[in-house]
Amino acid sequence: MNRVPILMYHIIGNPRSANESRYCCIPDRFAEQMAWIAKARIPVCLDTLIDGLNGKTELPETAVAVTFDDGFSSTFEHAMPVLSDYGISATMFIVADRVGMDNDWMHRRGMPKRSLMDIGQIREMHTANITIGSHTRTHPKLPECMPETMSREISDS
């Protein structure tokens, strides 16, 4: 197998503005999607996916990876209970220097301010079968960064 769908979510919640809506999945819809995945697919974390694609393990034909970007607290509030109910593993990418703060990189571009998970919530997600990964230190637009800044953003996170 060399193709596995990767679902990427950001905010599990209702959009607070029109320009934010593309980043949102309303909680009821997310629950419906996870119910379908639990019946029709075999969720794997990205580490397992990479091992499978590298031939270190066999991936099921119906494998799917569920991921979350940025570490929004709405993921903890709305997604984690659903993932736990269905036993779905997932991967959460955290903006390291913004833990417990907000999405300043988005509201500087006119989108609503939203809280990010604190360290206790991140730890709780990790113990609930969610793999925690890095999503840079401050969420810059990497192609616009100088090489030394890009290196720090990636390696220091």
Short mmCIF file of N, CA and C in Angstrom, two decimals:
data_model
loop_
_atom_site.label_atom_id
_atom_site.label_comp_id
_atom_site.label_asym_id
_atom_site.label_seq_id
_atom_site.Cartn_x
_atom_site.Cartn_y
_atom_site.Cartn_z
N MET A 1 0.85 -1.18 0.00
CA MET A 1 0.00 0.00 0.00
C MET A 1 0.89 1.23 0.00
N ASN A 2 0.57 2.19 -0.84
CA ASN A 2 1.37 3.41 -0.87
C ASN A 2 0.53 4.68 -0.82
N ARG A 3 -0.76 4.55 -0.55
CA ARG A 3 -1.62 5.73 -0.43
C ARG A 3 -2.53 5.58 0.79
N VAL A 4 -2.45 6.57 1.65
CA VAL A 4 -3.29 6.59 2.85
C VAL A 4 -3.84 8.01 2.98
N PRO A 5 -5.17 8.15 3.10
CA PRO A 5 -5.72 9.50 3.30
C PRO A 5 -5.27 10.06 4.65
N ILE A 6 -4.93 11.34 4.63
CA ILE A 6 -4.58 12.06 5.86
C ILE A 6 -5.59 13.19 6.01
N LEU A 7 -6.38 13.12 7.07
CA LEU A 7 -7.36 14.17 7.35
C LEU A 7 -6.70 15.22 8.24
N MET A 8 -6.81 16.48 7.86
CA MET A 8 -6.18 17.55 8.63
C MET A 8 -7.27 18.51 9.11
N TYR A 9 -7.33 18.65 10.41
CA TYR A 9 -8.29 19.57 11.04
C TYR A 9 -7.52 20.69 11.73
N HIS A 10 -8.18 21.80 11.90
CA HIS A 10 -7.63 22.91 12.67
C HIS A 10 -8.52 23.17 13.89
N ILE A 11 -9.65 23.82 13.66
CA ILE A 11 -10.55 24.22 14.74
C ILE A 11 -11.78 23.31 14.71
N ILE A 12 -12.05 22.64 15.81
CA ILE A 12 -13.29 21.89 15.93
C ILE A 12 -14.24 22.79 16.69
N GLY A 13 -15.03 23.53 15.95
CA GLY A 13 -15.92 24.51 16.55
C GLY A 13 -16.62 25.29 15.45
N ASN A 14 -17.58 26.09 15.84
CA ASN A 14 -18.30 26.91 14.89
C ASN A 14 -17.45 28.11 14.48
N PRO A 15 -17.47 28.46 13.19
CA PRO A 15 -16.68 29.62 12.75
C PRO A 15 -17.20 30.90 13.38
N ARG A 16 -16.28 31.77 13.72
CA ARG A 16 -16.64 33.07 14.30
C ARG A 16 -16.57 34.19 13.28
N SER A 17 -16.11 33.88 12.07
CA SER A 17 -16.08 34.86 10.99
C SER A 17 -16.04 34.10 9.67
N ALA A 18 -16.36 34.79 8.59
CA ALA A 18 -16.37 34.16 7.27
C ALA A 18 -14.98 33.69 6.87
N ASN A 19 -13.96 34.51 7.14
CA ASN A 19 -12.62 34.12 6.71
C ASN A 19 -12.02 33.00 7.57
N GLU A 20 -12.60 32.74 8.72
CA GLU A 20 -12.14 31.65 9.56
C GLU A 20 -12.82 30.32 9.20
N SER A 21 -13.92 30.38 8.49
CA SER A 21 -14.75 29.18 8.28
C SER A 21 -13.99 28.04 7.60
N ARG A 22 -13.03 28.33 6.75
CA ARG A 22 -12.30 27.25 6.08
C ARG A 22 -11.42 26.45 7.04
N TYR A 23 -11.17 26.99 8.22
CA TYR A 23 -10.36 26.29 9.22
C TYR A 23 -11.21 25.54 10.24
N CYS A 24 -12.52 25.63 10.13
CA CYS A 24 -13.41 25.08 11.15
C CYS A 24 -14.17 23.85 10.66
N CYS A 25 -14.36 22.92 11.59
CA CYS A 25 -15.26 21.80 11.38
C CYS A 25 -16.18 21.80 12.60
N ILE A 26 -17.49 21.96 12.36
CA ILE A 26 -18.39 22.04 13.51
C ILE A 26 -18.38 20.70 14.26
N PRO A 27 -18.53 20.73 15.57
CA PRO A 27 -18.41 19.52 16.37
C PRO A 27 -19.31 18.37 15.95
N ASP A 28 -20.58 18.63 15.60
CA ASP A 28 -21.46 17.54 15.19
C ASP A 28 -20.97 16.88 13.91
N ARG A 29 -20.48 17.67 12.98
CA ARG A 29 -19.96 17.12 11.72
C ARG A 29 -18.70 16.30 11.99
N PHE A 30 -17.83 16.80 12.85
CA PHE A 30 -16.63 16.05 13.22
C PHE A 30 -17.02 14.69 13.82
N ALA A 31 -17.99 14.69 14.72
CA ALA A 31 -18.44 13.44 15.34
C ALA A 31 -18.98 12.47 14.29
N GLU A 32 -19.74 12.98 13.32
CA GLU A 32 -20.24 12.13 12.24
C GLU A 32 -19.10 11.53 11.43
N GLN A 33 -18.10 12.34 11.13
CA GLN A 33 -16.95 11.86 10.36
C GLN A 33 -16.19 10.78 11.12
N MET A 34 -15.99 10.99 12.42
CA MET A 34 -15.27 9.99 13.20
C MET A 34 -16.08 8.70 13.36
N ALA A 35 -17.40 8.82 13.44
CA ALA A 35 -18.25 7.62 13.51
C ALA A 35 -18.09 6.80 12.24
N TRP A 36 -18.05 7.47 11.10
CA TRP A 36 -17.85 6.76 9.83
C TRP A 36 -16.47 6.11 9.79
N ILE A 37 -15.45 6.86 10.20
CA ILE A 37 -14.09 6.31 10.20
C ILE A 37 -14.02 5.06 11.09
N ALA A 38 -14.65 5.14 12.25
CA ALA A 38 -14.63 4.00 13.18
C ALA A 38 -15.25 2.75 12.56
N LYS A 39 -16.22 2.93 11.67
CA LYS A 39 -16.89 1.80 11.02
C LYS A 39 -16.19 1.33 9.76
N ALA A 40 -15.64 2.27 8.99
CA ALA A 40 -15.18 1.95 7.64
C ALA A 40 -13.67 1.96 7.45
N ARG A 41 -12.92 2.47 8.40
CA ARG A 41 -11.47 2.64 8.25
C ARG A 41 -10.73 2.16 9.49
N ILE A 42 -9.41 2.10 9.35
CA ILE A 42 -8.56 1.78 10.50
C ILE A 42 -7.63 2.98 10.70
N PRO A 43 -7.90 3.77 11.74
CA PRO A 43 -7.07 4.96 11.99
C PRO A 43 -5.68 4.57 12.48
N VAL A 44 -4.67 5.27 11.98
CA VAL A 44 -3.29 5.07 12.41
C VAL A 44 -2.67 6.43 12.68
N CYS A 45 -1.73 6.49 13.61
CA CYS A 45 -1.03 7.74 13.85
C CYS A 45 0.03 7.91 12.75
N LEU A 46 0.56 9.10 12.62
CA LEU A 46 1.52 9.36 11.54
C LEU A 46 2.80 8.54 11.70
N ASP A 47 3.22 8.26 12.92
CA ASP A 47 4.41 7.41 13.12
C ASP A 47 4.19 6.03 12.49
N THR A 48 3.03 5.45 12.71
CA THR A 48 2.69 4.15 12.12
C THR A 48 2.60 4.26 10.61
N LEU A 49 2.02 5.34 10.12
CA LEU A 49 1.92 5.56 8.68
C LEU A 49 3.30 5.61 8.04
N ILE A 50 4.21 6.35 8.64
CA ILE A 50 5.56 6.46 8.10
C ILE A 50 6.26 5.10 8.12
N ASP A 51 6.12 4.38 9.23
CA ASP A 51 6.71 3.04 9.29
C ASP A 51 6.14 2.15 8.19
N GLY A 52 4.86 2.24 7.93
CA GLY A 52 4.24 1.45 6.88
C GLY A 52 4.72 1.83 5.50
N LEU A 53 4.81 3.13 5.24
CA LEU A 53 5.28 3.57 3.93
C LEU A 53 6.75 3.25 3.71
N ASN A 54 7.51 3.13 4.80
CA ASN A 54 8.93 2.75 4.70
C ASN A 54 9.14 1.25 4.75
N GLY A 55 8.05 0.48 4.78
CA GLY A 55 8.16 -0.97 4.76
C GLY A 55 8.52 -1.61 6.08
N LYS A 56 8.48 -0.85 7.19
CA LYS A 56 8.81 -1.40 8.50
C LYS A 56 7.65 -2.15 9.14
N THR A 57 6.45 -1.85 8.70
CA THR A 57 5.25 -2.52 9.19
C THR A 57 4.23 -2.56 8.05
N GLU A 58 3.26 -3.42 8.18
CA GLU A 58 2.22 -3.49 7.16
C GLU A 58 1.05 -2.60 7.55
N LEU A 59 0.62 -1.80 6.59
CA LEU A 59 -0.54 -0.94 6.83
C LEU A 59 -1.80 -1.63 6.33
N PRO A 60 -2.89 -1.47 7.08
CA PRO A 60 -4.16 -2.02 6.59
C PRO A 60 -4.62 -1.30 5.33
N GLU A 61 -5.33 -1.99 4.48
CA GLU A 61 -5.86 -1.40 3.24
C GLU A 61 -6.72 -0.17 3.51
N THR A 62 -7.40 -0.15 4.64
CA THR A 62 -8.32 0.96 4.93
C THR A 62 -7.74 1.95 5.93
N ALA A 63 -6.42 2.03 6.00
CA ALA A 63 -5.78 2.95 6.95
C ALA A 63 -6.12 4.40 6.61
N VAL A 64 -6.23 5.21 7.64
CA VAL A 64 -6.44 6.65 7.52
C VAL A 64 -5.74 7.31 8.71
N ALA A 65 -5.18 8.49 8.48
CA ALA A 65 -4.54 9.24 9.57
C ALA A 65 -5.37 10.50 9.85
N VAL A 66 -5.59 10.77 11.12
CA VAL A 66 -6.32 11.96 11.56
C VAL A 66 -5.31 12.89 12.21
N THR A 67 -5.25 14.14 11.74
CA THR A 67 -4.29 15.10 12.29
C THR A 67 -4.99 16.42 12.64
N PHE A 68 -4.36 17.15 13.54
CA PHE A 68 -4.85 18.46 13.97
C PHE A 68 -3.67 19.41 13.98
N ASP A 69 -3.85 20.58 13.40
CA ASP A 69 -2.81 21.60 13.39
C ASP A 69 -3.07 22.66 14.45
N ASP A 70 -2.01 23.14 15.03
CA ASP A 70 -1.95 24.35 15.85
C ASP A 70 -2.24 24.16 17.34
N GLY A 71 -3.00 23.16 17.75
CA GLY A 71 -3.25 22.94 19.16
C GLY A 71 -4.35 23.79 19.75
N PHE A 72 -5.40 24.05 18.98
CA PHE A 72 -6.52 24.83 19.50
C PHE A 72 -7.19 24.12 20.67
N SER A 73 -7.60 24.87 21.68
CA SER A 73 -8.26 24.27 22.84
C SER A 73 -9.59 23.64 22.45
N SER A 74 -10.18 24.09 21.36
CA SER A 74 -11.43 23.47 20.90
C SER A 74 -11.22 22.01 20.51
N THR A 75 -10.00 21.67 20.11
CA THR A 75 -9.70 20.27 19.80
C THR A 75 -9.78 19.44 21.07
N PHE A 76 -9.24 19.96 22.14
CA PHE A 76 -9.31 19.27 23.43
C PHE A 76 -10.77 19.14 23.87
N GLU A 77 -11.53 20.22 23.76
CA GLU A 77 -12.91 20.25 24.23
C GLU A 77 -13.85 19.39 23.39
N HIS A 78 -13.73 19.46 22.07
CA HIS A 78 -14.70 18.81 21.19
C HIS A 78 -14.20 17.53 20.53
N ALA A 79 -12.93 17.49 20.15
CA ALA A 79 -12.44 16.32 19.41
C ALA A 79 -12.01 15.19 20.32
N MET A 80 -11.31 15.51 21.39
CA MET A 80 -10.77 14.45 22.23
C MET A 80 -11.83 13.49 22.76
N PRO A 81 -12.98 13.98 23.25
CA PRO A 81 -14.00 13.03 23.71
C PRO A 81 -14.49 12.10 22.60
N VAL A 82 -14.63 12.62 21.40
CA VAL A 82 -15.09 11.81 20.27
C VAL A 82 -14.03 10.78 19.90
N LEU A 83 -12.78 11.22 19.82
CA LEU A 83 -11.69 10.29 19.50
C LEU A 83 -11.62 9.18 20.55
N SER A 84 -11.76 9.55 21.81
CA SER A 84 -11.74 8.56 22.90
C SER A 84 -12.91 7.58 22.78
N ASP A 85 -14.10 8.10 22.51
CA ASP A 85 -15.28 7.24 22.39
C ASP A 85 -15.10 6.18 21.31
N TYR A 86 -14.46 6.55 20.20
CA TYR A 86 -14.30 5.62 19.08
C TYR A 86 -12.94 4.93 19.07
N GLY A 87 -12.07 5.24 20.02
CA GLY A 87 -10.74 4.62 20.05
C GLY A 87 -9.89 5.00 18.85
N ILE A 88 -10.02 6.22 18.39
CA ILE A 88 -9.29 6.68 17.21
C ILE A 88 -8.00 7.37 17.63
N SER A 89 -6.89 6.87 17.11
CA SER A 89 -5.61 7.53 17.35
C SER A 89 -5.48 8.70 16.38
N ALA A 90 -4.70 9.69 16.76
CA ALA A 90 -4.54 10.88 15.93
C ALA A 90 -3.19 11.51 16.26
N THR A 91 -2.84 12.54 15.49
CA THR A 91 -1.62 13.30 15.71
C THR A 91 -1.98 14.77 15.82
N MET A 92 -1.44 15.43 16.85
CA MET A 92 -1.70 16.86 17.09
C MET A 92 -0.37 17.61 16.96
N PHE A 93 -0.34 18.62 16.10
CA PHE A 93 0.85 19.45 15.92
C PHE A 93 0.67 20.74 16.71
N ILE A 94 1.59 20.98 17.63
CA ILE A 94 1.53 22.08 18.58
C ILE A 94 2.49 23.20 18.17
N VAL A 95 2.04 24.45 18.29
CA VAL A 95 2.91 25.62 18.11
C VAL A 95 3.58 25.85 19.47
N ALA A 96 4.83 25.44 19.57
CA ALA A 96 5.52 25.31 20.85
C ALA A 96 5.53 26.56 21.72
N ASP A 97 5.84 27.71 21.16
CA ASP A 97 5.95 28.93 21.97
C ASP A 97 4.60 29.60 22.23
N ARG A 98 3.51 29.00 21.77
CA ARG A 98 2.18 29.58 21.98
C ARG A 98 1.33 28.74 22.92
N VAL A 99 1.89 27.69 23.51
CA VAL A 99 1.13 26.81 24.41
C VAL A 99 0.48 27.65 25.51
N GLY A 100 -0.83 27.44 25.69
CA GLY A 100 -1.57 28.17 26.71
C GLY A 100 -1.90 29.61 26.34
N MET A 101 -1.60 29.99 25.13
CA MET A 101 -1.82 31.37 24.70
C MET A 101 -2.95 31.41 23.65
N ASP A 102 -2.74 32.16 22.58
CA ASP A 102 -3.75 32.24 21.52
C ASP A 102 -3.09 32.20 20.15
N ASN A 103 -3.94 32.22 19.13
CA ASN A 103 -3.51 32.13 17.74
C ASN A 103 -3.16 33.50 17.17
N ASP A 104 -2.19 34.15 17.74
CA ASP A 104 -1.84 35.51 17.31
C ASP A 104 -1.50 35.60 15.83
N TRP A 105 -0.93 34.55 15.24
CA TRP A 105 -0.59 34.58 13.82
C TRP A 105 -1.84 34.69 12.94
N MET A 106 -2.98 34.24 13.43
CA MET A 106 -4.22 34.33 12.66
C MET A 106 -4.96 35.65 12.92
N HIS A 107 -5.05 36.06 14.18
CA HIS A 107 -5.82 37.29 14.44
C HIS A 107 -5.08 38.53 13.96
N ARG A 108 -3.77 38.42 13.74
CA ARG A 108 -3.05 39.53 13.08
C ARG A 108 -3.48 39.68 11.63
N ARG A 109 -4.07 38.61 11.07
CA ARG A 109 -4.59 38.64 9.69
C ARG A 109 -6.10 38.82 9.67
N GLY A 110 -6.67 39.29 10.79
CA GLY A 110 -8.08 39.63 10.82
C GLY A 110 -9.01 38.51 11.24
N MET A 111 -8.49 37.40 11.71
CA MET A 111 -9.35 36.31 12.15
C MET A 111 -9.53 36.39 13.67
N PRO A 112 -10.59 35.78 14.16
CA PRO A 112 -10.88 35.86 15.60
C PRO A 112 -9.78 35.22 16.45
N LYS A 113 -9.63 35.76 17.63
CA LYS A 113 -8.69 35.20 18.60
C LYS A 113 -9.28 33.91 19.16
N ARG A 114 -8.46 32.88 19.23
CA ARG A 114 -8.88 31.60 19.82
C ARG A 114 -7.78 31.10 20.74
N SER A 115 -8.20 30.45 21.80
CA SER A 115 -7.23 29.94 22.76
C SER A 115 -6.61 28.64 22.25
N LEU A 116 -5.36 28.45 22.68
CA LEU A 116 -4.62 27.23 22.39
C LEU A 116 -4.52 26.40 23.66
N MET A 117 -4.33 25.11 23.50
CA MET A 117 -4.26 24.22 24.65
C MET A 117 -3.10 24.60 25.57
N ASP A 118 -3.32 24.36 26.86
CA ASP A 118 -2.25 24.54 27.83
C ASP A 118 -1.52 23.21 27.99
N ILE A 119 -0.45 23.22 28.74
CA ILE A 119 0.39 22.03 28.86
C ILE A 119 -0.37 20.86 29.49
N GLY A 120 -1.26 21.13 30.43
CA GLY A 120 -2.05 20.06 31.05
C GLY A 120 -2.96 19.38 30.03
N GLN A 121 -3.59 20.16 29.17
CA GLN A 121 -4.44 19.58 28.14
C GLN A 121 -3.63 18.77 27.13
N ILE A 122 -2.47 19.28 26.77
CA ILE A 122 -1.60 18.56 25.84
C ILE A 122 -1.18 17.23 26.45
N ARG A 123 -0.79 17.25 27.70
CA ARG A 123 -0.40 15.99 28.37
C ARG A 123 -1.57 15.01 28.43
N GLU A 124 -2.76 15.52 28.71
CA GLU A 124 -3.93 14.65 28.76
C GLU A 124 -4.23 14.03 27.39
N MET A 125 -4.07 14.82 26.34
CA MET A 125 -4.27 14.27 24.99
C MET A 125 -3.24 13.19 24.70
N HIS A 126 -2.01 13.44 25.10
CA HIS A 126 -0.95 12.46 24.86
C HIS A 126 -1.26 11.13 25.56
N THR A 127 -1.75 11.19 26.77
CA THR A 127 -2.08 9.95 27.49
C THR A 127 -3.33 9.28 26.92
N ALA A 128 -4.09 10.00 26.08
CA ALA A 128 -5.30 9.45 25.46
C ALA A 128 -5.05 9.00 24.02
N ASN A 129 -3.81 8.55 23.73
CA ASN A 129 -3.48 7.97 22.42
C ASN A 129 -3.37 9.00 21.30
N ILE A 130 -3.05 10.25 21.65
CA ILE A 130 -2.82 11.28 20.64
C ILE A 130 -1.32 11.54 20.60
N THR A 131 -0.72 11.37 19.42
CA THR A 131 0.70 11.66 19.24
C THR A 131 0.87 13.17 19.14
N ILE A 132 1.84 13.71 19.86
CA ILE A 132 2.09 15.15 19.84
C ILE A 132 3.30 15.42 18.96
N GLY A 133 3.13 16.33 18.02
CA GLY A 133 4.21 16.70 17.11
C GLY A 133 4.44 18.20 17.11
N SER A 134 5.50 18.61 16.46
CA SER A 134 5.89 20.01 16.41
C SER A 134 5.31 20.71 15.19
N HIS A 135 4.88 21.95 15.39
CA HIS A 135 4.37 22.79 14.30
C HIS A 135 5.07 24.15 14.36
N THR A 136 6.36 24.12 14.51
CA THR A 136 7.24 25.29 14.66
C THR A 136 7.06 25.94 16.04
N ARG A 137 7.87 26.97 16.27
CA ARG A 137 7.80 27.68 17.56
C ARG A 137 6.68 28.71 17.59
N THR A 138 6.56 29.53 16.51
CA THR A 138 5.63 30.66 16.55
C THR A 138 4.66 30.70 15.36
N HIS A 139 4.70 29.71 14.48
CA HIS A 139 3.84 29.59 13.31
C HIS A 139 4.10 30.69 12.27
N PRO A 140 5.37 30.92 11.89
CA PRO A 140 5.62 31.88 10.82
C PRO A 140 5.31 31.25 9.46
N LYS A 141 5.28 32.05 8.43
CA LYS A 141 5.21 31.53 7.06
C LYS A 141 6.65 31.16 6.68
N LEU A 142 6.97 29.89 6.78
CA LEU A 142 8.35 29.45 6.60
C LEU A 142 8.99 29.89 5.28
N PRO A 143 8.27 29.86 4.15
CA PRO A 143 8.92 30.31 2.92
C PRO A 143 9.37 31.77 2.95
N GLU A 144 8.82 32.55 3.86
CA GLU A 144 9.19 33.96 3.97
C GLU A 144 10.31 34.19 4.99
N CYS A 145 10.76 33.14 5.67
CA CYS A 145 11.78 33.27 6.72
C CYS A 145 13.18 33.18 6.14
N MET A 146 14.09 33.88 6.78
CA MET A 146 15.51 33.73 6.48
C MET A 146 15.93 32.32 6.92
N PRO A 147 16.93 31.73 6.30
CA PRO A 147 17.32 30.35 6.63
C PRO A 147 17.60 30.11 8.11
N GLU A 148 18.25 31.04 8.78
CA GLU A 148 18.56 30.84 10.21
C GLU A 148 17.29 30.89 11.05
N THR A 149 16.35 31.75 10.70
CA THR A 149 15.07 31.81 11.41
C THR A 149 14.29 30.53 11.17
N MET A 150 14.25 30.08 9.94
CA MET A 150 13.56 28.84 9.61
C MET A 150 14.14 27.67 10.40
N SER A 151 15.45 27.61 10.47
CA SER A 151 16.10 26.53 11.21
C SER A 151 15.72 26.56 12.69
N ARG A 152 15.74 27.74 13.30
CA ARG A 152 15.35 27.87 14.71
C ARG A 152 13.89 27.50 14.93
N GLU A 153 13.01 27.97 14.05
CA GLU A 153 11.58 27.68 14.18
C GLU A 153 11.32 26.16 14.17
N ILE A 154 12.03 25.46 13.33
CA ILE A 154 11.82 24.02 13.19
C ILE A 154 12.56 23.25 14.28
N SER A 155 13.86 23.50 14.43
CA SER A 155 14.64 22.66 15.36
C SER A 155 14.38 22.98 16.83
N ASP A 156 14.09 24.22 17.16
CA ASP A 156 13.88 24.60 18.56
C ASP A 156 12.48 24.26 19.07
N SER A 157 11.58 23.91 18.18
CA SER A 157 10.23 23.64 18.64
C SER A 157 10.13 22.23 19.20
#
